[in-house]
PDB file of C-alpha atoms in Angstrom:
ATOM      1  CA  MET Q  30    -145.166  21.785 -26.485  1.00  0.00           C
ATOM      2  CA  ILE Q  31    -145.858  18.531 -24.680  1.00  0.00           C
ATOM      3  CA  ASP Q  32    -142.145  17.743 -24.456  1.00  0.00           C
ATOM      4  CA  THR Q  33    -141.519  21.163 -22.912  1.00  0.00           C
ATOM      5  CA  GLU Q  34    -144.175  20.569 -20.242  1.00  0.00           C
ATOM      6  CA  LYS Q  35    -142.768  17.132 -19.459  1.00  0.00           C
ATOM      7  CA  GLY Q  36    -139.301  18.654 -19.121  1.00  0.00           C
ATOM      8  CA  ALA Q  37    -140.596  21.314 -16.726  1.00  0.00           C
ATOM      9  CA  VAL Q  38    -142.370  18.710 -14.586  1.00  0.00           C
ATOM     10  CA  ALA Q  39    -139.257  16.533 -14.521  1.00  0.00           C
ATOM     11  CA  GLY Q  40    -137.164  19.551 -13.535  1.00  0.00           C
ATOM     12  CA  ASP Q  41    -139.525  20.412 -10.678  1.00  0.00           C
ATOM     13  CA  ALA Q  42    -139.460  16.817  -9.466  1.00  0.00           C
ATOM     14  CA  ALA Q  43    -135.662  16.770  -9.560  1.00  0.00           C
ATOM     15  CA  GLY Q  44    -135.488  20.063  -7.671  1.00  0.00           C
ATOM     16  CA  SER Q  45    -137.943  18.818  -5.067  1.00  0.00           C
ATOM     17  CA  SER Q  46    -135.974  15.603  -4.660  1.00  0.00           C
ATOM     18  CA  GLU Q  47    -132.757  17.586  -4.242  1.00  0.00           C
ATOM     19  CA  LYS Q  48    -134.322  19.770  -1.529  1.00  0.00           C
ATOM     20  CA  SER Q  49    -135.665  16.709   0.250  1.00  0.00           C
ATOM     21  CA  LYS Q  50    -132.209  15.116   0.237  1.00  0.00           C
ATOM     22  CA  GLU Q  51    -130.632  18.304   1.553  1.00  0.00           C
ATOM     23  CA  LYS Q  52    -133.221  18.531   4.320  1.00  0.00           C
ATOM     24  CA  GLU Q  53    -132.664  14.915   5.296  1.00  0.00           C
ATOM     25  CA  LYS Q  54    -128.916  15.462   5.338  1.00  0.00           C
ATOM     26  CA  LYS Q  55    -129.243  18.425   7.717  1.00  0.00           C
ATOM     27  CA  LYS Q  56    -131.547  16.422   9.968  1.00  0.00           C
ATOM     28  CA  ARG Q  57    -129.050  13.543  10.174  1.00  0.00           C
ATOM     29  CA  SER Q  58    -126.284  16.040  10.938  1.00  0.00           C
ATOM     30  CA  ARG Q  59    -128.301  17.570  13.812  1.00  0.00           C
ATOM     31  CA  VAL Q  60    -129.075  14.144  15.275  1.00  0.00           C
ATOM     32  CA  LYS Q  61    -125.430  13.118  15.006  1.00  0.00           C
ATOM     33  CA  GLN Q  62    -124.319  16.291  16.805  1.00  0.00           C
ATOM     34  CA  LEU Q  63    -126.966  15.753  19.490  1.00  0.00           C
ATOM     35  CA  LEU Q  64    -125.778  12.178  20.098  1.00  0.00           C
ATOM     36  CA  THR Q  65    -122.201  13.436  20.390  1.00  0.00           C
ATOM     37  CA  ASP Q  66    -123.187  16.137  22.900  1.00  0.00           C
ATOM     38  CA  VAL Q  67    -125.228  13.689  25.005  1.00  0.00           C
ATOM     39  CA  LYS Q  68    -122.382  11.171  25.074  1.00  0.00           C
ATOM     40  CA  LYS Q  69    -119.860  13.850  26.056  1.00  0.00           C
ATOM     41  CA  GLN Q  70    -122.078  15.107  28.893  1.00  0.00           C
ATOM     42  CA  VAL Q  71    -122.778  11.660  30.403  1.00  0.00           C
ATOM     43  CA  GLU Q  72    -119.128  10.606  30.155  1.00  0.00           C
ATOM     44  CA  PHE Q  73    -118.162  13.797  31.968  1.00  0.00           C
ATOM     45  CA  TRP Q  74    -120.666  13.128  34.761  1.00  0.00           C
ATOM     46  CA  PHE Q  75    -119.347   9.588  35.244  1.00  0.00           C
ATOM     47  CA  GLY Q  76    -115.699  10.563  34.823  1.00  0.00           C
ATOM     48  CA  ASP Q  77    -113.206  10.551  37.718  1.00  0.00           C
ATOM     49  CA  VAL Q  78    -112.825  14.335  37.758  1.00  0.00           C
ATOM     50  CA  ASN Q  79    -116.541  15.006  38.296  1.00  0.00           C
ATOM     51  CA  LEU Q  80    -117.335  12.078  40.594  1.00  0.00           C
ATOM     52  CA  HIS Q  81    -114.649  13.171  43.058  1.00  0.00           C
ATOM     53  CA  LYS Q  82    -116.678  16.402  43.488  1.00  0.00           C
ATOM     54  CA  ASP Q  83    -120.289  15.415  42.677  1.00  0.00           C
ATOM     55  CA  ARG Q  84    -121.622  14.052  45.980  1.00  0.00           C
ATOM     56  CA  PHE Q  85    -125.166  13.614  44.697  1.00  0.00           C
ATOM     57  CA  LEU Q  86    -124.280  11.400  41.732  1.00  0.00           C
ATOM     58  CA  ARG Q  87    -121.654   9.543  43.755  1.00  0.00           C
ATOM     59  CA  LYS Q  88    -124.284   8.680  46.383  1.00  0.00           C
ATOM     60  CA  LEU Q  89    -126.685   7.442  43.697  1.00  0.00           C
ATOM     61  CA  ILE Q  90    -123.987   5.128  42.375  1.00  0.00           C
ATOM     62  CA  ASP Q  91    -122.983   3.858  45.821  1.00  0.00           C
ATOM     63  CA  ASP Q  92    -126.588   3.220  46.892  1.00  0.00           C
ATOM     64  CA  SER Q  93    -127.687   1.518  43.664  1.00  0.00           C
ATOM     65  CA  ASP Q  94    -127.442  -2.122  42.621  1.00  0.00           C
ATOM     66  CA  HIS Q  95    -124.159  -2.788  40.806  1.00  0.00           C
ATOM     67  CA  GLY Q  96    -123.543   0.954  40.343  1.00  0.00           C
ATOM     68  CA  TYR Q  97    -126.376   1.542  37.874  1.00  0.00           C
ATOM     69  CA  VAL Q  98    -128.160   4.900  37.620  1.00  0.00           C
ATOM     70  CA  ASP Q  99    -131.549   5.232  35.927  1.00  0.00           C
ATOM     71  CA  LEU Q 100    -131.452   7.203  32.672  1.00  0.00           C
ATOM     72  CA  SER Q 101    -134.581   9.086  33.747  1.00  0.00           C
ATOM     73  CA  VAL Q 102    -132.504  10.627  36.566  1.00  0.00           C
ATOM     74  CA  LEU Q 103    -129.909  11.876  34.080  1.00  0.00           C
ATOM     75  CA  ALA Q 104    -132.712  13.205  31.865  1.00  0.00           C
ATOM     76  CA  SER Q 105    -133.931  15.315  34.816  1.00  0.00           C
ATOM     77  CA  PHE Q 106    -130.602  17.174  35.146  1.00  0.00           C
ATOM     78  CA  ASN Q 107    -130.720  20.756  33.832  1.00  0.00           C
ATOM     79  CA  ARG Q 108    -127.849  20.361  31.396  1.00  0.00           C
ATOM     80  CA  MET Q 109    -129.430  17.230  29.900  1.00  0.00           C
ATOM     81  CA  LYS Q 110    -132.823  18.926  29.677  1.00  0.00           C
ATOM     82  CA  LYS Q 111    -131.259  21.458  27.312  1.00  0.00           C
ATOM     83  CA  LEU Q 112    -130.203  18.581  25.042  1.00  0.00           C
ATOM     84  CA  THR Q 113    -132.993  15.996  25.283  1.00  0.00           C
ATOM     85  CA  ALA Q 114    -135.415  14.279  27.648  1.00  0.00           C
ATOM     86  CA  ASP Q 115    -135.609  11.120  25.513  1.00  0.00           C
ATOM     87  CA  THR Q 116    -134.025   8.250  27.495  1.00  0.00           C
ATOM     88  CA  LYS Q 117    -133.941   6.044  24.388  1.00  0.00           C
ATOM     89  CA  LEU Q 118    -131.866   8.644  22.581  1.00  0.00           C
ATOM     90  CA  ILE Q 119    -129.513   8.859  25.599  1.00  0.00           C
ATOM     91  CA  ALA Q 120    -129.085   5.075  25.556  1.00  0.00           C
ATOM     92  CA  ARG Q 121    -128.385   5.220  21.818  1.00  0.00           C
ATOM     93  CA  ALA Q 122    -125.722   7.902  22.328  1.00  0.00           C
ATOM     94  CA  LEU Q 123    -123.915   5.751  24.932  1.00  0.00           C
ATOM     95  CA  LYS Q 124    -123.948   2.549  22.884  1.00  0.00           C
ATOM     96  CA  ASN Q 125    -120.235   2.675  22.009  1.00  0.00           C
ATOM     97  CA  SER Q 126    -118.945   4.620  25.036  1.00  0.00           C
ATOM     98  CA  SER Q 127    -115.562   3.727  26.521  1.00  0.00           C
ATOM     99  CA  VAL Q 128    -116.484   5.233  29.920  1.00  0.00           C
ATOM    100  CA  VAL Q 129    -119.998   3.893  30.664  1.00  0.00           C
ATOM    101  CA  GLU Q 130    -122.244   1.001  29.656  1.00  0.00           C
ATOM    102  CA  ILE Q 131    -125.999   0.497  29.301  1.00  0.00           C
ATOM    103  CA  ASN Q 132    -127.837  -2.428  30.908  1.00  0.00           C
ATOM    104  CA  LEU Q 133    -129.685  -5.051  28.840  1.00  0.00           C
ATOM    105  CA  GLU Q 134    -133.034  -3.314  29.305  1.00  0.00           C
ATOM    106  CA  GLY Q 135    -131.557  -0.054  28.012  1.00  0.00           C
ATOM    107  CA  ASN Q 136    -132.843   2.073  30.891  1.00  0.00           C
ATOM    108  CA  LYS Q 137    -129.808   2.314  33.200  1.00  0.00           C
ATOM    109  CA  VAL Q 138    -126.144   3.286  32.934  1.00  0.00           C
ATOM    110  CA  ARG Q 139    -122.997   2.684  34.990  1.00  0.00           C
ATOM    111  CA  ARG Q 140    -119.227   3.160  34.851  1.00  0.00           C
ATOM    112  CA  LEU Q 141    -117.160   0.527  33.099  1.00  0.00           C
ATOM    113  CA  HIS Q 142    -114.292   0.767  35.595  1.00  0.00           C
ATOM    114  CA  PRO Q 143    -114.080   1.540  39.352  1.00  0.00           C
ATOM    115  CA  ILE Q 144    -113.383   5.135  40.285  1.00  0.00           C
ATOM    116  CA  GLY Q 145    -109.747   5.962  41.057  1.00  0.00           C
ATOM    117  CA  GLU Q 146    -108.237   7.744  44.038  1.00  0.00           C
ATOM    118  CA  PRO Q 147    -108.565  11.546  44.300  1.00  0.00           C
ATOM    119  CA  PRO Q 148    -105.550  13.361  42.784  1.00  0.00           C
ATOM    120  CA  ASN Q 149    -103.221  15.253  45.136  1.00  0.00           C
ATOM    121  CA  ASP Q 150    -102.339  18.050  42.694  1.00  0.00           C
ATOM    122  CA  GLU Q 151    -105.870  19.273  41.992  1.00  0.00           C
ATOM    123  CA  GLU Q 152    -105.264  22.674  43.584  1.00  0.00           C
ATOM    124  CA  CYS Q 153    -102.126  23.266  41.506  1.00  0.00           C
ATOM    125  CA  ARG Q 154    -104.050  22.499  38.322  1.00  0.00           C
ATOM    126  CA  THR Q 155    -106.943  24.836  39.163  1.00  0.00           C
ATOM    127  CA  VAL Q 156    -107.126  28.501  38.166  1.00  0.00           C
ATOM    128  CA  TYR Q 157    -109.374  31.051  39.864  1.00  0.00           C
ATOM    129  CA  VAL Q 158    -110.927  33.434  37.325  1.00  0.00           C
ATOM    130  CA  GLU Q 159    -112.790  36.646  38.110  1.00  0.00           C
ATOM    131  CA  LEU Q 160    -114.533  39.565  36.375  1.00  0.00           C
ATOM    132  CA  LEU Q 161    -116.863  37.241  34.483  1.00  0.00           C
ATOM    133  CA  PRO Q 162    -120.217  38.365  33.063  1.00  0.00           C
ATOM    134  CA  LYS Q 163    -123.339  37.207  34.899  1.00  0.00           C
ATOM    135  CA  ASP Q 164    -124.506  35.175  31.883  1.00  0.00           C
ATOM    136  CA  VAL Q 165    -121.209  33.335  31.385  1.00  0.00           C
ATOM    137  CA  THR Q 166    -121.489  29.688  30.272  1.00  0.00           C
ATOM    138  CA  HIS Q 167    -119.314  26.578  30.592  1.00  0.00           C
ATOM    139  CA  ASN Q 168    -118.873  26.455  26.822  1.00  0.00           C
ATOM    140  CA  TRP Q 169    -117.602  30.039  26.707  1.00  0.00           C
ATOM    141  CA  ILE Q 170    -115.026  29.421  29.441  1.00  0.00           C
ATOM    142  CA  GLU Q 171    -113.936  26.158  27.863  1.00  0.00           C
ATOM    143  CA  ARG Q 172    -113.485  27.854  24.495  1.00  0.00           C
ATOM    144  CA  VAL Q 173    -111.319  30.618  26.032  1.00  0.00           C
ATOM    145  CA  PHE Q 174    -109.148  28.343  28.166  1.00  0.00           C
ATOM    146  CA  SER Q 175    -108.713  25.540  25.645  1.00  0.00           C
ATOM    147  CA  LYS Q 176    -105.977  27.724  24.134  1.00  0.00           C
ATOM    148  CA  CYS Q 177    -103.889  26.950  27.231  1.00  0.00           C
ATOM    149  CA  GLY Q 178    -104.554  23.214  27.512  1.00  0.00           C
ATOM    150  CA  ASN Q 179    -107.099  20.503  28.169  1.00  0.00           C
ATOM    151  CA  VAL Q 180    -109.859  21.778  30.478  1.00  0.00           C
ATOM    152  CA  VAL Q 181    -111.227  18.888  32.573  1.00  0.00           C
ATOM    153  CA  TYR Q 182    -113.561  20.688  34.983  1.00  0.00           C
ATOM    154  CA  ILE Q 183    -115.314  24.058  35.286  1.00  0.00           C
ATOM    155  CA  SER Q 184    -117.185  25.338  38.331  1.00  0.00           C
ATOM    156  CA  ILE Q 185    -119.291  28.517  38.047  1.00  0.00           C
ATOM    157  CA  PRO Q 186    -120.900  29.490  41.387  1.00  0.00           C
ATOM    158  CA  ARG Q 187    -124.335  31.008  40.797  1.00  0.00           C
ATOM    159  CA  TYR Q 188    -127.048  32.740  42.800  1.00  0.00           C
ATOM    160  CA  ARG Q 189    -129.916  30.371  43.532  1.00  0.00           C
ATOM    161  CA  SER Q 190    -132.603  33.021  43.153  1.00  0.00           C
ATOM    162  CA  THR Q 191    -131.595  34.246  39.673  1.00  0.00           C
ATOM    163  CA  GLY Q 192    -129.164  31.663  38.314  1.00  0.00           C
ATOM    164  CA  ASP Q 193    -126.729  34.451  37.429  1.00  0.00           C
ATOM    165  CA  SER Q 194    -122.993  33.932  37.784  1.00  0.00           C
ATOM    166  CA  LYS Q 195    -121.346  35.431  40.870  1.00  0.00           C
ATOM    167  CA  GLY Q 196    -118.619  36.819  38.617  1.00  0.00           C
ATOM    168  CA  PHE Q 197    -115.935  34.195  39.235  1.00  0.00           C
ATOM    169  CA  ALA Q 198    -115.192  30.569  38.348  1.00  0.00           C
ATOM    170  CA  PHE Q 199    -112.733  27.709  38.912  1.00  0.00           C
ATOM    171  CA  VAL Q 200    -111.101  26.104  35.896  1.00  0.00           C
ATOM    172  CA  GLU Q 201    -109.253  22.810  36.346  1.00  0.00           C
ATOM    173  CA  PHE Q 202    -106.683  21.702  33.759  1.00  0.00           C
ATOM    174  CA  GLU Q 203    -105.287  18.281  33.034  1.00  0.00           C
ATOM    175  CA  LYS Q 204    -101.705  19.347  33.828  1.00  0.00           C
ATOM    176  CA  VAL Q 205    -100.028  21.868  36.138  1.00  0.00           C
ATOM    177  CA  ASP Q 206     -98.083  23.611  33.359  1.00  0.00           C
ATOM    178  CA  GLN Q 207    -101.355  24.244  31.500  1.00  0.00           C
ATOM    179  CA  ALA Q 208    -102.761  26.027  34.554  1.00  0.00           C
ATOM    180  CA  GLN Q 209     -99.606  28.164  34.806  1.00  0.00           C
ATOM    181  CA  LYS Q 210     -99.914  29.055  31.146  1.00  0.00           C
ATOM    182  CA  ALA Q 211    -103.536  30.123  31.725  1.00  0.00           C
ATOM    183  CA  ILE Q 212    -102.503  32.374  34.635  1.00  0.00           C
ATOM    184  CA  GLU Q 213     -99.837  34.038  32.496  1.00  0.00           C
ATOM    185  CA  MET Q 214    -102.312  34.580  29.661  1.00  0.00           C
ATOM    186  CA  LEU Q 215    -104.960  36.027  31.962  1.00  0.00           C
ATOM    187  CA  ASN Q 216    -102.631  38.368  33.809  1.00  0.00           C
ATOM    188  CA  ASN Q 217    -100.982  39.463  30.561  1.00  0.00           C
ATOM    189  CA  PRO Q 218    -103.777  39.429  27.969  1.00  0.00           C
ATOM    190  CA  PRO Q 219    -102.875  39.963  24.321  1.00  0.00           C
ATOM    191  CA  GLU Q 220    -103.082  43.492  22.969  1.00  0.00           C
ATOM    192  CA  ASP Q 221    -106.088  42.679  20.803  1.00  0.00           C
ATOM    193  CA  ALA Q 222    -108.086  41.293  23.757  1.00  0.00           C
ATOM    194  CA  PRO Q 223    -111.069  43.431  24.878  1.00  0.00           C
ATOM    195  CA  ARG Q 224    -110.229  45.468  27.988  1.00  0.00           C
ATOM    196  CA  LYS Q 225    -113.772  45.781  29.288  1.00  0.00           C
ATOM    197  CA  PRO Q 226    -114.268  43.834  32.572  1.00  0.00           C
ATOM    198  CA  GLY Q 227    -116.251  40.684  32.034  1.00  0.00           C
ATOM    199  CA  ILE Q 228    -115.268  40.331  28.385  1.00  0.00           C
ATOM    200  CA  PHE Q 229    -111.760  39.040  28.893  1.00  0.00           C
ATOM    201  CA  PRO Q 230    -111.453  37.117  32.189  1.00  0.00           C
ATOM    202  CA  LYS Q 231    -108.595  37.837  34.576  1.00  0.00           C
ATOM    203  CA  THR Q 232    -107.059  36.225  37.632  1.00  0.00           C
ATOM    204  CA  HIS Q 233    -104.354  36.935  40.188  1.00  0.00           C
ATOM    205  CA  SER Q 234    -101.149  34.926  40.249  1.00  0.00           C
ATOM    206  CA  GLY Q 235    -100.474  33.369  43.634  1.00  0.00           C
ATOM    207  CA  LYS Q 236    -103.946  34.148  44.947  1.00  0.00           C
ATOM    208  CA  PRO Q 237    -105.344  31.404  47.216  1.00  0.00           C
ATOM    209  CA  LEU Q 238    -108.061  29.315  45.616  1.00  0.00           C
ATOM    210  CA  PRO Q 239    -111.231  29.613  47.731  1.00  0.00           C
ATOM    211  CA  MET Q 240    -113.545  26.642  47.206  1.00  0.00           C
ATOM    212  CA  PRO Q 241    -117.131  27.507  46.246  1.00  0.00           C
ATOM    213  CA  PRO Q 242    -119.590  27.057  49.163  1.00  0.00           C
ATOM    214  CA  GLU Q 243    -121.969  24.108  48.943  1.00  0.00           C
ATOM    215  CA  ASN Q 244    -124.970  26.297  49.779  1.00  0.00           C
ATOM    216  CA  PRO Q 245    -124.092  29.799  48.588  1.00  0.00           C
ATOM    217  CA  ILE Q 246    -126.184  32.625  50.016  1.00  0.00           C
ATOM    218  CA  SER Q 247    -127.967  34.546  47.271  1.00  0.00           C
ATOM    219  CA  SER Q 248    -128.007  38.325  47.039  1.00  0.00           C
ATOM    220  CA  GLU Q 249    -131.719  38.219  47.834  1.00  0.00           C
ATOM    221  CA  GLU Q 250    -131.099  36.267  51.035  1.00  0.00           C
ATOM    222  CA  GLU Q 251    -128.303  38.641  52.006  1.00  0.00           C
ATOM    223  CA  GLU Q 252    -130.661  41.592  51.494  1.00  0.00           C
ATOM    224  CA  LYS Q 253    -133.293  39.903  53.677  1.00  0.00           C
ATOM    225  CA  LYS Q 254    -130.717  39.394  56.431  1.00  0.00           C
ATOM    226  CA  LYS Q 255    -129.728  43.076  56.252  1.00  0.00           C
ATOM    227  CA  ARG Q 256    -133.372  44.202  56.440  1.00  0.00           C
ATOM    228  CA  LYS Q 257    -134.012  41.845  59.348  1.00  0.00           C
ATOM    229  CA  LYS Q 258    -130.953  43.178  61.187  1.00  0.00           C
ATOM    230  CA  LYS Q 259    -132.019  46.782  60.513  1.00  0.00           C
ATOM    231  CA  LYS Q 260    -135.566  46.042  61.675  1.00  0.00           C
ATOM    232  CA  LYS Q 261    -134.249  44.439  64.844  1.00  0.00           C
ATOM    233  CA  LYS Q 262    -132.089  47.496  65.502  1.00  0.00           C
ATOM    234  CA  SER Q 263    -135.043  49.853  64.967  1.00  0.00           C
ATOM    235  CA  SER Q 264    -137.214  47.707  67.257  1.00  0.00           C
ATOM    236  CA  THR Q 265    -134.557  47.889  69.980  1.00  0.00           C
ATOM    237  CA  SER Q 266    -134.354  51.707  69.678  1.00  0.00           C
ATOM    238  CA  LEU Q 267    -138.153  51.980  69.841  1.00  0.00           C
ATOM    239  CA  GLN Q 268    -138.281  49.782  72.928  1.00  0.00           C
ATOM    240  CA  ASN Q 269    -135.677  51.957  74.620  1.00  0.00           C
ATOM    241  CA  SER Q 270    -137.750  55.068  73.868  1.00  0.00           C
ATOM    242  CA  VAL Q 271    -140.886  53.429  75.305  1.00  0.00           C
ATOM    243  CA  ASN Q 272    -138.993  52.458  78.444  1.00  0.00           C
ATOM    244  CA  GLU Q 273    -137.785  56.040  78.846  1.00  0.00           C
ATOM    245  CA  GLU Q 274    -141.347  57.321  78.493  1.00  0.00           C
ATOM    246  CA  LYS Q 275    -142.538  54.844  81.106  1.00  0.00           C
ATOM    247  CA  GLU Q 276    -139.848  55.961  83.519  1.00  0.00           C
ATOM    248  CA  GLN Q 277    -140.878  59.637  83.230  1.00  0.00           C
ATOM    249  CA  PRO Q 278    -144.519  59.187  84.473  1.00  0.00           C
ATOM    250  CA  MET Q 279    -143.253  57.011  87.269  1.00  0.00           C
ATOM    251  CA  GLU Q 280    -140.969  59.820  88.362  1.00  0.00           C
ATOM    252  CA  ALA Q 281    -143.841  62.295  88.110  1.00  0.00           C
ATOM    253  CA  GLU Q 282    -146.069  59.981  90.092  1.00  0.00           C
ATOM    254  CA  SER Q 283    -143.429  59.629  92.773  1.00  0.00           C
ATOM    255  CA  THR Q 284    -143.168  63.405  92.932  1.00  0.00           C
ATOM    256  CA  GLY Q 285    -146.921  63.646  93.306  1.00  0.00           C
ATOM    257  CA  GLN Q 286    -146.883  61.171  96.134  1.00  0.00           C
ATOM    258  CA  LYS Q 287    -144.242  63.247  97.850  1.00  0.00           C
ATOM    259  CA  ARG Q 288    -146.397  66.321  97.386  1.00  0.00           C
ATOM    260  CA  LYS Q 289    -149.394  64.574  98.979  1.00  0.00           C
ATOM    261  CA  SER Q 290    -147.290  63.649 101.959  1.00  0.00           C
ATOM    262  CA  GLU Q 291    -146.307  67.300 102.483  1.00  0.00           C
ATOM    263  CA  PRO Q 292    -148.144  69.345 105.249  1.00  0.00           C
ATOM    264  CA  GLU Q 293    -151.281  71.303 104.302  1.00  0.00           C
ATOM    265  CA  THR Q 294    -149.662  74.566 105.352  1.00  0.00           C
ATOM    266  CA  SER Q 295    -146.864  73.998 103.009  1.00  0.00           C
ATOM    267  CA  ARG Q 296    -149.250  73.309 100.119  1.00  0.00           C
ATOM    268  CA  ALA Q 297    -151.226  76.414 100.946  1.00  0.00           C
ATOM    269  CA  GLN Q 298    -148.136  78.495 100.934  1.00  0.00           C
ATOM    270  CA  LYS Q 299    -147.363  77.251  97.490  1.00  0.00           C
ATOM    271  CA  THR Q 300    -150.864  77.953  96.091  1.00  0.00           C
ATOM    272  CA  PRO Q 301    -152.389  80.969  97.916  1.00  0.00           C
ATOM    273  CA  GLY Q 302    -154.505  81.967  94.954  1.00  0.00           C
ATOM    274  CA  LYS Q 303    -156.430  78.677  95.099  1.00  0.00           C
ATOM    275  CA  GLU Q 304    -157.523  79.327  98.707  1.00  0.00           C
ATOM    276  CA  LYS Q 305    -158.911  82.713  97.742  1.00  0.00           C
ATOM    277  CA  ARG Q 306    -160.986  81.192  94.919  1.00  0.00           C
ATOM    278  CA  ASP Q 307    -162.315  78.472  97.231  1.00  0.00           C
ATOM    279  CA  ALA Q 308    -163.317  81.065  99.847  1.00  0.00           C
ATOM    280  CA  GLY Q 309    -165.494  82.899  97.358  1.00  0.00           C
ATOM    281  CA  ARG Q 310    -167.471  79.789  96.192  1.00  0.00           C
ATOM    282  CA  LYS Q 311    -170.970  78.986  97.548  1.00  0.00           C
ATOM    283  CA  PRO Q 312    -171.372  75.779  99.550  1.00  0.00           C
TER     284      PRO Q 312
END
């Protein structure tokens, strides 16, 4: 009886220990994945492809001492906020990076090598994609286009008021032939690809690549402009009507003045009935 109880207790302890180990293993796996994601994001920001386009970060680097950028600035970026706001964890993730380095204090980061010259074939390596859903993400686009080659940059113009996608994006590949392959795939999707717009992205071969505006006008702002224009038009029409009404009394007044200037005999001839009424009144 006692041996049975001891065995049950030992079994429970072993099961509890096993669960604890499994829980700890999952936790380590999550932390490892988080460190990998943080490292990938920071290396992208400081990479040549992004810095040739990212004026804000480029200015921070140029204006700083020895090219260092405070980790707290990176932690304030929206994409980093989704991962972590812990600057110590960011510094830990970048410890063995081949693109950036951390200062001795562990609170700033900079590129290891000077930035190169802008490439001259960027436009040929970029594909314009349309018919995207409003909630499209960078990860979704990267997953779709990775079948064609190495995706190095993705730009998704969004409305400032809502954050929704405008329905199109720019995908830059590492090589020109990869971009051509993507165009062929998009214009000739496989038979098993969903045909509903926004599910499987499409593009047009040979279509010029319009660059996204730096300060895109949101749909809300466009609607305000339309209302303002309509209001201005209505105000102009109302003013014209008022002016017409003002002109009519002036004409009537001028007519009255002309009538006053006419001879009394003439006025009497026009209103004989009035003279008869006046003749019958008592003084």
